[in-house]
XYZ file of N, CA and C in Angstrom:
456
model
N 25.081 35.287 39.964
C 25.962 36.435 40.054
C 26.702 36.374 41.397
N 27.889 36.425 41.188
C 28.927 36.519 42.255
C 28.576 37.503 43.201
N 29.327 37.712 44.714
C 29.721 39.301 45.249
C 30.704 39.722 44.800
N 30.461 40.955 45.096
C 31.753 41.782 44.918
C 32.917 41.758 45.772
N 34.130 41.532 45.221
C 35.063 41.344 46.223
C 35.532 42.423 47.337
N 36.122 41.805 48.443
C 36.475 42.577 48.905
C 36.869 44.329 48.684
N 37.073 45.702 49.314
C 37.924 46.659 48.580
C 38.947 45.991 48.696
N 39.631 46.025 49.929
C 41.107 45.705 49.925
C 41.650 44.414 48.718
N 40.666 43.734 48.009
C 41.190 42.804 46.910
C 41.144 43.272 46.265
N 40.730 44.121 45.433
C 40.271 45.150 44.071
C 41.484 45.515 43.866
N 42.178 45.769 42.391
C 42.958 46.154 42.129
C 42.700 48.112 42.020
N 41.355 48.015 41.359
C 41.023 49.490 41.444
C 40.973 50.502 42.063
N 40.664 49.688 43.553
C 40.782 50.204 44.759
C 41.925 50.613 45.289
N 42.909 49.769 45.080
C 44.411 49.853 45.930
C 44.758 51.036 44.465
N 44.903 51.458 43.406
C 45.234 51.700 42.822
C 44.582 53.697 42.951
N 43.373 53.553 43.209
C 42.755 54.702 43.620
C 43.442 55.393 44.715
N 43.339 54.255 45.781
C 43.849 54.843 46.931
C 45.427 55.307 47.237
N 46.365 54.859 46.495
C 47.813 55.254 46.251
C 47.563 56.406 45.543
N 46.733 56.552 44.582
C 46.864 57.782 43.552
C 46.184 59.187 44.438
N 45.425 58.940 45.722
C 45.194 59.703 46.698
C 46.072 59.859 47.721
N 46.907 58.840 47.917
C 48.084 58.701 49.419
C 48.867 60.209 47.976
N 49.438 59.675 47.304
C 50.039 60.585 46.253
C 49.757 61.898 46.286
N 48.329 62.582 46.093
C 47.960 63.869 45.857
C 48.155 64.391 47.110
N 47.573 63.831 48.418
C 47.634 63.930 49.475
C 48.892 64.415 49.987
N 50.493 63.551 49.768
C 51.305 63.835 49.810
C 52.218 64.967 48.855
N 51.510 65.274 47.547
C 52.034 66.303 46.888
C 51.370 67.336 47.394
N 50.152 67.673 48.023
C 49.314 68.978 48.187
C 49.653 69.969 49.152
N 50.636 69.512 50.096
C 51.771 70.791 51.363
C 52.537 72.033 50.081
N 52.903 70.983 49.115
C 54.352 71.595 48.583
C 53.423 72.393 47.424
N 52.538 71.809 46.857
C 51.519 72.623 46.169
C 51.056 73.653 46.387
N 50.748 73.520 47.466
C 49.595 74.461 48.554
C 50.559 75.945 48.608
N 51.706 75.507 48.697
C 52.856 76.406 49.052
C 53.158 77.549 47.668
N 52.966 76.743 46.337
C 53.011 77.239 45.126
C 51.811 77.715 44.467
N 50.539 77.708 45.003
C 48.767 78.232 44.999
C 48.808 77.778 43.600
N 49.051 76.292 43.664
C 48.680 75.108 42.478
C 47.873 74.064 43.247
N 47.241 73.782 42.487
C 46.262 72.476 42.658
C 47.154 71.291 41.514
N 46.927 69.966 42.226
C 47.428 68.606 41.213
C 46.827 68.825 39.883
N 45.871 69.322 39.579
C 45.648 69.012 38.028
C 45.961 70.091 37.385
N 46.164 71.209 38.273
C 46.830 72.805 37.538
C 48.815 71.984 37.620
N 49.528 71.191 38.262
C 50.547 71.129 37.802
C 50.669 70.551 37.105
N 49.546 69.396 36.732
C 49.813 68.265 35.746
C 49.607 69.018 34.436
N 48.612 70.506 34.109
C 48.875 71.109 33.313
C 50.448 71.763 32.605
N 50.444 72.240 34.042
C 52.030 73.031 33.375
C 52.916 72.342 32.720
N 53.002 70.604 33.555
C 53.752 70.258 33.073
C 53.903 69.388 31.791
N 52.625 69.319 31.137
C 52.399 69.460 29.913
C 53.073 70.572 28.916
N 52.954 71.878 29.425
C 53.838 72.603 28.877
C 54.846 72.775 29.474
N 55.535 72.315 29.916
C 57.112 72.362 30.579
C 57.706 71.345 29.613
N 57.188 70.323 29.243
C 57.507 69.266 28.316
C 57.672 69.690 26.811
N 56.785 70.637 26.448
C 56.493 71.063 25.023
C 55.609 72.495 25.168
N 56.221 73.226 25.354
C 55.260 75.033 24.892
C 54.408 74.872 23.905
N 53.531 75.072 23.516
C 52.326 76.109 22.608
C 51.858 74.309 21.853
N 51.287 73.769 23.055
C 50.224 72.885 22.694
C 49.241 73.325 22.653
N 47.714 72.501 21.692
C 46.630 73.274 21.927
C 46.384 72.392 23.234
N 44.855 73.144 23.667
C 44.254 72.378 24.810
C 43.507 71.321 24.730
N 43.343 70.536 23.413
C 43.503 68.895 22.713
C 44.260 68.721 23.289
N 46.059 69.094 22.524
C 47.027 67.959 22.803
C 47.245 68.179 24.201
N 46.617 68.980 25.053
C 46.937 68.915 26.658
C 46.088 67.590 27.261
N 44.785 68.070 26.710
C 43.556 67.225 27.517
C 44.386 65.624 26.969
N 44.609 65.384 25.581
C 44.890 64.088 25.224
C 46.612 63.928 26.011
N 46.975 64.563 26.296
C 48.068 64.056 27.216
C 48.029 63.465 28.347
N 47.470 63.991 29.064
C 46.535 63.937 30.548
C 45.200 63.211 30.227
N 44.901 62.427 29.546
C 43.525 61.710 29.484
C 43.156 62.307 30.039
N 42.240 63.251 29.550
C 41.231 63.797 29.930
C 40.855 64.911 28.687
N 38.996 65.479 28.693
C 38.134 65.740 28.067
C 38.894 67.091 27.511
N 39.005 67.953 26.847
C 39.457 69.389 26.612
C 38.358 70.493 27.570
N 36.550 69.789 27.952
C 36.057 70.554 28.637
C 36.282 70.636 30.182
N 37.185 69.681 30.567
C 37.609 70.012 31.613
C 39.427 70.400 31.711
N 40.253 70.958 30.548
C 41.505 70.906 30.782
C 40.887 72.803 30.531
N 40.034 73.001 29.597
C 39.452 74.394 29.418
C 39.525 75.352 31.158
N 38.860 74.798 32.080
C 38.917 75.506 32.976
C 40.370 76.011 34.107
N 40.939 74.582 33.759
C 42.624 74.481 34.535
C 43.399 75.632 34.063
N 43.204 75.907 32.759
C 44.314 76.702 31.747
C 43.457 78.270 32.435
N 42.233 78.241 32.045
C 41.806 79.504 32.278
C 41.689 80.381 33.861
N 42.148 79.282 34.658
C 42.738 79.523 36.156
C 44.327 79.691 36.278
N 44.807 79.337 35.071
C 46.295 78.862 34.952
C 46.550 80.292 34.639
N 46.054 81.163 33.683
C 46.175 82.169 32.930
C 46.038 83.053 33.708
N 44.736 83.151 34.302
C 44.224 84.555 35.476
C 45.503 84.773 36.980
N 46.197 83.593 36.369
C 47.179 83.328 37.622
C 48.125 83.840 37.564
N 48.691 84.030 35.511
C 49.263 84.615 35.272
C 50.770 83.822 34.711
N 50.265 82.708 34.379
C 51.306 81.637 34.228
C 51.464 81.072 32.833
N 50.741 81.548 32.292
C 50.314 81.454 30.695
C 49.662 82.102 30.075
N 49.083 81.922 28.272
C 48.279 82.826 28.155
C 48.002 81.366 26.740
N 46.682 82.242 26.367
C 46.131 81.801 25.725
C 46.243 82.100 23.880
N 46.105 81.516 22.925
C 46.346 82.349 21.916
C 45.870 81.552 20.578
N 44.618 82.357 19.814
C 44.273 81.747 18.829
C 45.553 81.047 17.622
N 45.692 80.018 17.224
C 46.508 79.724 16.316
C 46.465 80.234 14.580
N 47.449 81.193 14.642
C 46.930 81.926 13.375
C 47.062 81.003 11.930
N 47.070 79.373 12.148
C 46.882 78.774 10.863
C 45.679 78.798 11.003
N 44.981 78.013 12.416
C 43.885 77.357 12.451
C 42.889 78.199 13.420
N 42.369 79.434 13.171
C 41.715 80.030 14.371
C 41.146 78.950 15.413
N 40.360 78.145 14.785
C 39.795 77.180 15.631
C 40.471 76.655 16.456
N 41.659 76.427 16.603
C 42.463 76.115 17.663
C 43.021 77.140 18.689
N 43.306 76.935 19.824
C 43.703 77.459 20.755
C 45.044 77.180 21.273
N 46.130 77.681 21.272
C 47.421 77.875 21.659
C 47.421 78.364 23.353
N 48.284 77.445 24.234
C 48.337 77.660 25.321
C 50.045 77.662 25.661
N 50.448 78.756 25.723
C 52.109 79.128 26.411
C 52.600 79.849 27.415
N 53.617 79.059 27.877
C 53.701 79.533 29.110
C 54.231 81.021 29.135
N 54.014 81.862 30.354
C 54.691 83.218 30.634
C 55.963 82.900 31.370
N 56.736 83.579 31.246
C 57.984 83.786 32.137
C 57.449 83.160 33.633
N 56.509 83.361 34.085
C 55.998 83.386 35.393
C 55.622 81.648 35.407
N 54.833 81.577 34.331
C 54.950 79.902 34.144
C 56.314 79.144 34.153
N 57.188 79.527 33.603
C 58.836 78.779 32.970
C 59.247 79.077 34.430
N 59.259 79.964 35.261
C 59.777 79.924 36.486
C 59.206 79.196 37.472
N 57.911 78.806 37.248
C 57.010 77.807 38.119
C 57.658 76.529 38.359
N 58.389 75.974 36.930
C 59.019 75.069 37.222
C 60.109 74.390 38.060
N 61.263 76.042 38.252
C 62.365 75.951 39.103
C 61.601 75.810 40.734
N 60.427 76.445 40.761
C 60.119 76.572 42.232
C 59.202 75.153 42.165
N 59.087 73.938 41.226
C 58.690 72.844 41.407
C 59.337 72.225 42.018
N 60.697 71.822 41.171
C 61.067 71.655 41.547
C 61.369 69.825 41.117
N 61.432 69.229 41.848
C 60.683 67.788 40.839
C 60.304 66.986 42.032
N 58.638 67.342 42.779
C 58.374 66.773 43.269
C 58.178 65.449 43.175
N 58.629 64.471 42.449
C 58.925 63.171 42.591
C 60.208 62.436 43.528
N 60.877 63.215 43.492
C 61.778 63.077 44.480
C 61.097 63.193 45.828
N 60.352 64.134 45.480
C 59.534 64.267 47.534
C 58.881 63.070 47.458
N 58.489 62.610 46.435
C 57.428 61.009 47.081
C 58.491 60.232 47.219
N 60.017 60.202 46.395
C 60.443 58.965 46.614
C 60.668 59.140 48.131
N 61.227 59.860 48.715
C 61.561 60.394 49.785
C 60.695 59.686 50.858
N 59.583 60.226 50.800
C 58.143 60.112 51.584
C 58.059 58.905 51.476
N 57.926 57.863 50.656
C 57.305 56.911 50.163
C 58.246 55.469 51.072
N 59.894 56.122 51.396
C 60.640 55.146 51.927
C 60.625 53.964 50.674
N 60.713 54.104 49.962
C 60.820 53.068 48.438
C 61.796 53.339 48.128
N 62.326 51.880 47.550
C 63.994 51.861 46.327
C 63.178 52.467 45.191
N 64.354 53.510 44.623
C 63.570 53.916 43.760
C 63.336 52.944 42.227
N 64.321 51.734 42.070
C 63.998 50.835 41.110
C 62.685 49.680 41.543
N 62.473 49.487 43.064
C 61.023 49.431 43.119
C 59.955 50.017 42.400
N 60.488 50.968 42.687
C 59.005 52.569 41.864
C 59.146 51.922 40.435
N 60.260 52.328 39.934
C 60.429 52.229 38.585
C 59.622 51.245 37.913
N 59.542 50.197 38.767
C 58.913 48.552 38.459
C 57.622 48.874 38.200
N 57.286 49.571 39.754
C 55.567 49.475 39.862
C 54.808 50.762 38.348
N 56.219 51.689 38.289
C 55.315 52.403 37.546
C 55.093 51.619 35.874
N 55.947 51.198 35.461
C 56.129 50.158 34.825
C 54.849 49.447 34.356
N 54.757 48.521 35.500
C 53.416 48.150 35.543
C 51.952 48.560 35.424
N 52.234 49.825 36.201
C 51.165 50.646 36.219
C 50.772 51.025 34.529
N 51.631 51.461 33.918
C 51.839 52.267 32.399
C 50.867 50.828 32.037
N 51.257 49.300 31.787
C 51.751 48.394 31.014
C 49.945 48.310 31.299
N 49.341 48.301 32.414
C 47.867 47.971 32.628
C 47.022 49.057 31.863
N 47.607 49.871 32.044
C 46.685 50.982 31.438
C 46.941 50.883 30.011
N 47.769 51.015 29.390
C 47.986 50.521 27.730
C 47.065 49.109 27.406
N 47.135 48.170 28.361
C 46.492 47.163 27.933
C 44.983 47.517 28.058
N 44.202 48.222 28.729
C 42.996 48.574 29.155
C 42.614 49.572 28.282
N 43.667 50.333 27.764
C 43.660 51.222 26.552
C 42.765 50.693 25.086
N 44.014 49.512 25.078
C 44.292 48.994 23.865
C 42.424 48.134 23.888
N 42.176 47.549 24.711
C 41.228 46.792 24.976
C 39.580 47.794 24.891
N 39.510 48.623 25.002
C 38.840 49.724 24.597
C 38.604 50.252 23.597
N 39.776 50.941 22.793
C 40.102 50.654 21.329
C 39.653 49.896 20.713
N 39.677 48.408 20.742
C 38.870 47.715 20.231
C 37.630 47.039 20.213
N 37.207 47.198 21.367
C 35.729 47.504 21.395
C 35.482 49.024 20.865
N 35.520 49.992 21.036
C 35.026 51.097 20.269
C 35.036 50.924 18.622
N 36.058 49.889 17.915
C 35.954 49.957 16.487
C 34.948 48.350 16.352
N 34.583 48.367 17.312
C 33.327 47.410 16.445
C 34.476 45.660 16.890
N 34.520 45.730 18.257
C 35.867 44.279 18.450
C 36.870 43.870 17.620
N 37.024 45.027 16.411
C 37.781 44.753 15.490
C 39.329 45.131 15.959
């Protein structure tokens, strides 16, 4: 059995640590709007599409519905949405934004521009890396996928 490589060689590592330089650098302008990164990555789930359930949120955002459950229900007490049984499917849960939410967005604003900014990057650099970024994770996706159906 080998060592483990270096951090600084790890792709996981460098990849972690940008996705922290990132939060790090979004959390002033956040802080300012009494949002947390995974309460905007909510909204903007619904900024994209209103009255998803909190499935198609969690499966947007990879991630579990028992942890997108608590974001929304901080999201709500905040006053930025609300919650709402779906009268086909009680079992489902409807999450839409309030006026107070739809205006959250103008005071977002599109903090991506603040990283390009910050970041001192061409932004067809970015474009590349995110690119890439997408293209690894689909492949790591896809590669998962098929181990979960049996390597088929």
């Amino acid at each position: 059995m080998s060592a483990p490589w270096p951090l600084d060689e790890q792709l996981c590592f460098a990849v972690y640590a940008a996705n922290m330089a990132i939060q790090r650098s979004y959390k002033p302008m956040l802080d300012q709007l009494g949002l947390t990164y995974p309460q905007y990555l909510a909204l903007h789930v619904l900024w994209e599409e209103d009255g998803r359930t909190i499935g198609a949120i969690a499966q947007r955002l990879s991630l579990e519905s028992s942890t997108v459950t608590p974001l929304v229900k901080r999201l709500e007490a905040a006053g930025l949405l609300v919650r709402e049984r779906d009268p086909q499917d009680e079992r489902q849960v409807r999450v839409r934004l309030t006026s107070g939410g739809r205006d959250m967005r103008d005071r977002c604003g599109c903090l991506g521009e603040e990283l390009i900014a910050r970041s001192g990057m061409a932004v067809d650099d970015l474009k590349v890396l995110k690119a890439e970024v997408h293209a690894l994770r689909h492949a790591l996706e896809r590669r998962e996928g098929a181990q979960g159906d049996g390597g088929a």
